[in-house]
Amino acid sequence: MPASAPSSGETSASSRKRVYYAGDLRRDLMDAALVAATECGPSHVSLRDLARRLGVSHAAPKNHFADKRALFTALAAEAHHRLADSMDDAMLRADAEDPVQRLLASGRAYLHFARQKPGYFTVMWQEDLHDRTDPALLAASARTFGSLLALAGEVTTSHRNGALEGQDPVAVALLAWTLVHGLADLSAGGAMDDVPGPHDPHEWDEVLLGLVQGLLNGRSEPRP
């Protein structure tokens, strides 16, 4: 004898059971996206794949993120805040009277973040996947650069720092950022794994110090 059709109440209960998610889906989507970005790169991540990883319907992520761009924008903002926290904490633990030591500490924190948080580090600079007008992302990225700019302002007003005294702190901050980011990007991508030398950011003081000394010993006037 054929089974009787389920009542409308039974159907509704069954549907609710299938779509119910016990955890924090928004947070889990972000964490899964970080893992996927590390594994295959941000460009290959999709909301459908993340839904599959988490065992939810392909439509479920839409309840939290309108699309992939919204997800990666939120991740990028979070990444900038975490990087700024790491840099600020490192600078607080460094010699408060020596801006160069704090610059070294912030650079070390930047390198450590790139190595230890590759998903965040990759996503935060994949700007073609972000909504660049998002207020939260703009505020977060401004905070990251703001920490470095404030430190550059101290370095350029310190009488101990030679050629950098009196220089434009924005230019100094951009130069320091470019140097450290290049090193971090090479390290995070594994390009330096086979290069002789230290690979732990805590052992890179000599490299970072060389970069800082290059800044401090630079000339403000163009060479002939």
Short mmCIF file of C-alpha atoms in Angstrom, two decimals:
data_model
loop_
_atom_site.label_atom_id
_atom_site.label_comp_id
_atom_site.label_asym_id
_atom_site.label_seq_id
_atom_site.Cartn_x
_atom_site.Cartn_y
_atom_site.Cartn_z
CA MET A 1 0.00 0.00 0.00
CA PRO A 2 1.53 3.36 -0.96
CA ALA A 3 2.54 5.67 1.85
CA SER A 4 0.21 8.52 2.43
CA ALA A 5 1.41 11.97 1.39
CA PRO A 6 2.77 14.05 4.26
CA SER A 7 0.53 16.73 5.57
CA SER A 8 1.36 20.37 4.90
CA GLY A 9 2.50 20.69 8.51
CA GLU A 10 4.86 17.76 8.15
CA THR A 11 6.26 19.20 4.90
CA SER A 12 6.93 22.55 6.52
CA ALA A 13 8.66 20.94 9.50
CA SER A 14 10.78 18.82 7.20
CA SER A 15 11.78 21.85 5.12
CA ARG A 16 12.71 23.79 8.22
CA LYS A 17 14.86 20.91 9.40
CA ARG A 18 16.73 20.76 6.11
CA VAL A 19 17.64 24.46 6.09
CA TYR A 20 18.38 24.84 9.82
CA TYR A 21 22.02 25.65 10.65
CA ALA A 22 23.13 25.25 14.23
CA GLY A 23 26.20 27.49 14.12
CA ASP A 24 27.00 31.08 13.23
CA LEU A 25 26.67 30.82 9.46
CA ARG A 26 28.02 34.30 8.75
CA ARG A 27 31.19 33.64 10.75
CA ASP A 28 31.57 30.15 9.34
CA LEU A 29 31.23 31.43 5.79
CA MET A 30 34.01 33.93 6.42
CA ASP A 31 36.25 31.28 7.99
CA ALA A 32 35.56 28.84 5.16
CA ALA A 33 36.34 31.56 2.62
CA LEU A 34 39.71 32.16 4.29
CA VAL A 35 40.53 28.46 4.08
CA ALA A 36 39.44 28.27 0.45
CA ALA A 37 41.37 31.42 -0.45
CA THR A 38 44.52 29.90 1.06
CA GLU A 39 43.99 26.63 -0.79
CA CYS A 40 43.10 27.86 -4.26
CA GLY A 41 43.23 31.66 -4.27
CA PRO A 42 40.40 34.17 -3.74
CA SER A 43 39.42 34.28 -7.41
CA HIS A 44 38.37 30.62 -7.30
CA VAL A 45 36.15 30.94 -4.22
CA SER A 46 32.39 30.92 -4.76
CA LEU A 47 29.42 31.19 -2.42
CA ARG A 48 28.07 27.92 -3.85
CA ASP A 49 31.31 26.11 -2.99
CA LEU A 50 31.32 27.58 0.52
CA ALA A 51 27.73 26.41 0.99
CA ARG A 52 28.75 22.93 -0.09
CA ARG A 53 31.68 22.93 2.36
CA LEU A 54 29.36 23.88 5.21
CA GLY A 55 26.58 21.51 4.21
CA VAL A 56 23.91 24.17 3.66
CA SER A 57 21.75 25.00 0.67
CA HIS A 58 23.39 27.04 -2.07
CA ALA A 59 20.96 29.87 -1.29
CA ALA A 60 21.78 30.05 2.44
CA PRO A 61 24.85 32.36 2.12
CA LYS A 62 22.61 35.01 0.53
CA ASN A 63 21.03 35.57 3.95
CA HIS A 64 24.35 37.08 5.08
CA PHE A 65 26.19 38.22 1.96
CA ALA A 66 24.51 39.45 -1.20
CA ASP A 67 27.36 38.13 -3.30
CA LYS A 68 31.01 37.13 -3.24
CA ARG A 69 32.11 40.78 -3.36
CA ALA A 70 30.21 41.53 -0.17
CA LEU A 71 31.84 38.55 1.55
CA PHE A 72 35.36 39.51 0.52
CA THR A 73 34.77 43.16 1.41
CA ALA A 74 33.83 42.11 4.95
CA LEU A 75 36.87 39.84 5.14
CA ALA A 76 39.19 42.57 3.90
CA ALA A 77 37.90 45.00 6.52
CA GLU A 78 38.40 42.40 9.24
CA ALA A 79 41.89 41.66 7.94
CA HIS A 80 42.91 45.31 8.07
CA HIS A 81 41.71 45.61 11.66
CA ARG A 82 43.57 42.47 12.70
CA LEU A 83 46.75 43.65 11.01
CA ALA A 84 46.44 47.08 12.65
CA ASP A 85 45.91 45.39 16.04
CA SER A 86 49.06 43.31 15.52
CA MET A 87 51.14 46.31 14.51
CA ASP A 88 49.84 48.47 17.37
CA ASP A 89 50.49 45.75 19.94
CA ALA A 90 54.02 45.24 18.63
CA MET A 91 54.77 48.96 18.78
CA LEU A 92 53.45 49.19 22.33
CA ARG A 93 55.88 46.46 23.41
CA ALA A 94 58.85 48.17 21.73
CA ASP A 95 61.02 50.97 23.13
CA ALA A 96 58.65 53.90 23.55
CA GLU A 97 61.53 56.37 23.28
CA ASP A 98 62.89 55.02 20.00
CA PRO A 99 60.65 55.35 16.94
CA VAL A 100 63.06 53.26 14.87
CA GLN A 101 62.61 50.31 17.23
CA ARG A 102 58.87 50.73 16.98
CA LEU A 103 59.16 50.86 13.19
CA LEU A 104 61.10 47.59 13.32
CA ALA A 105 58.47 46.07 15.58
CA SER A 106 55.62 47.08 13.28
CA GLY A 107 57.46 45.62 10.30
CA ARG A 108 58.03 42.37 12.16
CA ALA A 109 54.33 42.22 13.02
CA TYR A 110 53.43 42.81 9.38
CA LEU A 111 55.68 39.94 8.28
CA HIS A 112 54.34 37.66 11.00
CA PHE A 113 50.75 38.42 9.99
CA ALA A 114 51.49 37.59 6.35
CA ARG A 115 53.02 34.24 7.31
CA GLN A 116 50.54 33.24 9.98
CA LYS A 117 47.34 34.56 8.35
CA PRO A 118 47.81 33.83 4.64
CA GLY A 119 44.08 33.81 3.93
CA TYR A 120 43.58 37.26 5.39
CA PHE A 121 46.76 38.58 3.79
CA THR A 122 45.73 37.35 0.34
CA VAL A 123 42.13 38.54 0.55
CA MET A 124 42.89 42.01 1.90
CA TRP A 125 44.98 42.95 -1.14
CA GLN A 126 42.71 41.33 -3.78
CA GLU A 127 41.07 44.68 -4.38
CA ASP A 128 39.30 43.67 -7.59
CA LEU A 129 37.08 41.50 -5.36
CA HIS A 130 36.19 44.32 -2.94
CA ASP A 131 33.61 47.07 -2.89
CA ARG A 132 36.07 49.94 -2.65
CA THR A 133 33.33 52.36 -1.58
CA ASP A 134 32.31 50.31 1.47
CA PRO A 135 32.56 52.58 4.56
CA ALA A 136 33.70 49.77 6.88
CA LEU A 137 36.50 48.76 4.52
CA LEU A 138 37.58 52.37 3.97
CA ALA A 139 37.75 52.95 7.73
CA ALA A 140 39.67 49.72 8.34
CA SER A 141 42.27 50.33 5.63
CA ALA A 142 42.69 53.93 6.80
CA ARG A 143 43.41 52.62 10.29
CA THR A 144 46.16 50.31 9.02
CA PHE A 145 47.93 53.06 7.13
CA GLY A 146 47.20 55.55 9.90
CA SER A 147 49.28 53.57 12.39
CA LEU A 148 52.24 53.58 10.04
CA LEU A 149 51.77 57.25 9.14
CA ALA A 150 51.75 58.29 12.79
CA LEU A 151 54.99 56.41 13.35
CA ALA A 152 56.55 57.95 10.23
CA GLY A 153 55.63 61.34 11.66
CA GLU A 154 57.65 60.55 14.79
CA VAL A 155 60.59 59.24 12.78
CA THR A 156 60.72 62.39 10.65
CA THR A 157 60.70 64.68 13.68
CA SER A 158 63.37 62.80 15.62
CA HIS A 159 66.81 64.45 15.70
CA ARG A 160 68.42 60.99 15.78
CA ASN A 161 67.21 59.99 12.34
CA GLY A 162 69.53 61.94 10.06
CA ALA A 163 68.34 62.40 6.50
CA LEU A 164 64.71 61.61 7.34
CA GLU A 165 64.39 64.54 9.74
CA GLY A 166 62.02 67.05 8.25
CA GLN A 167 60.95 64.81 5.37
CA ASP A 168 57.35 64.23 4.31
CA PRO A 169 55.95 61.55 6.67
CA VAL A 170 53.52 60.34 3.99
CA ALA A 171 56.40 59.63 1.60
CA VAL A 172 58.36 57.89 4.35
CA ALA A 173 55.33 55.80 5.36
CA LEU A 174 54.68 54.78 1.76
CA LEU A 175 58.32 53.83 1.24
CA ALA A 176 58.46 51.79 4.46
CA TRP A 177 55.18 50.08 3.58
CA THR A 178 56.40 49.24 0.07
CA LEU A 179 59.62 47.70 1.36
CA VAL A 180 58.04 45.60 4.09
CA HIS A 181 55.04 44.59 2.01
CA GLY A 182 57.30 43.36 -0.77
CA LEU A 183 59.20 41.19 1.69
CA ALA A 184 55.95 39.97 3.27
CA ASP A 185 54.42 39.13 -0.10
CA LEU A 186 57.46 37.12 -1.16
CA SER A 187 57.51 35.31 2.16
CA ALA A 188 53.77 34.59 2.33
CA GLY A 189 53.78 33.25 -1.22
CA GLY A 190 56.62 30.85 -0.48
CA ALA A 191 59.01 32.53 -2.91
CA MET A 192 61.67 32.76 -0.20
CA ASP A 193 61.38 29.22 1.13
CA ASP A 194 64.44 28.04 -0.79
CA VAL A 195 66.47 31.20 -0.20
CA PRO A 196 69.21 30.83 2.45
CA GLY A 197 68.55 32.87 5.55
CA PRO A 198 65.89 33.31 8.24
CA HIS A 199 62.25 32.54 7.48
CA ASP A 200 60.71 33.29 10.86
CA PRO A 201 59.65 36.97 11.08
CA HIS A 202 61.11 37.11 14.59
CA GLU A 203 64.52 36.35 13.06
CA TRP A 204 64.33 39.03 10.38
CA ASP A 205 65.46 41.96 12.47
CA GLU A 206 68.70 42.18 10.50
CA VAL A 207 66.81 42.40 7.21
CA LEU A 208 64.32 44.90 8.60
CA LEU A 209 67.05 46.93 10.21
CA GLY A 210 68.80 47.07 6.86
CA LEU A 211 65.63 48.46 5.30
CA VAL A 212 65.26 51.03 8.07
CA GLN A 213 68.90 52.05 7.83
CA GLY A 214 68.42 52.45 4.10
CA LEU A 215 65.63 54.88 4.87
CA LEU A 216 67.61 56.70 7.54
CA ASN A 217 70.73 57.03 5.40
CA GLY A 218 68.92 58.07 2.24
CA ARG A 219 69.45 61.48 0.74
CA SER A 220 66.61 63.94 0.40
CA GLU A 221 68.16 65.67 -2.61
CA PRO A 222 68.38 63.95 -6.00
CA ARG A 223 71.75 62.55 -6.97
CA PRO A 224 73.50 64.18 -9.95
#
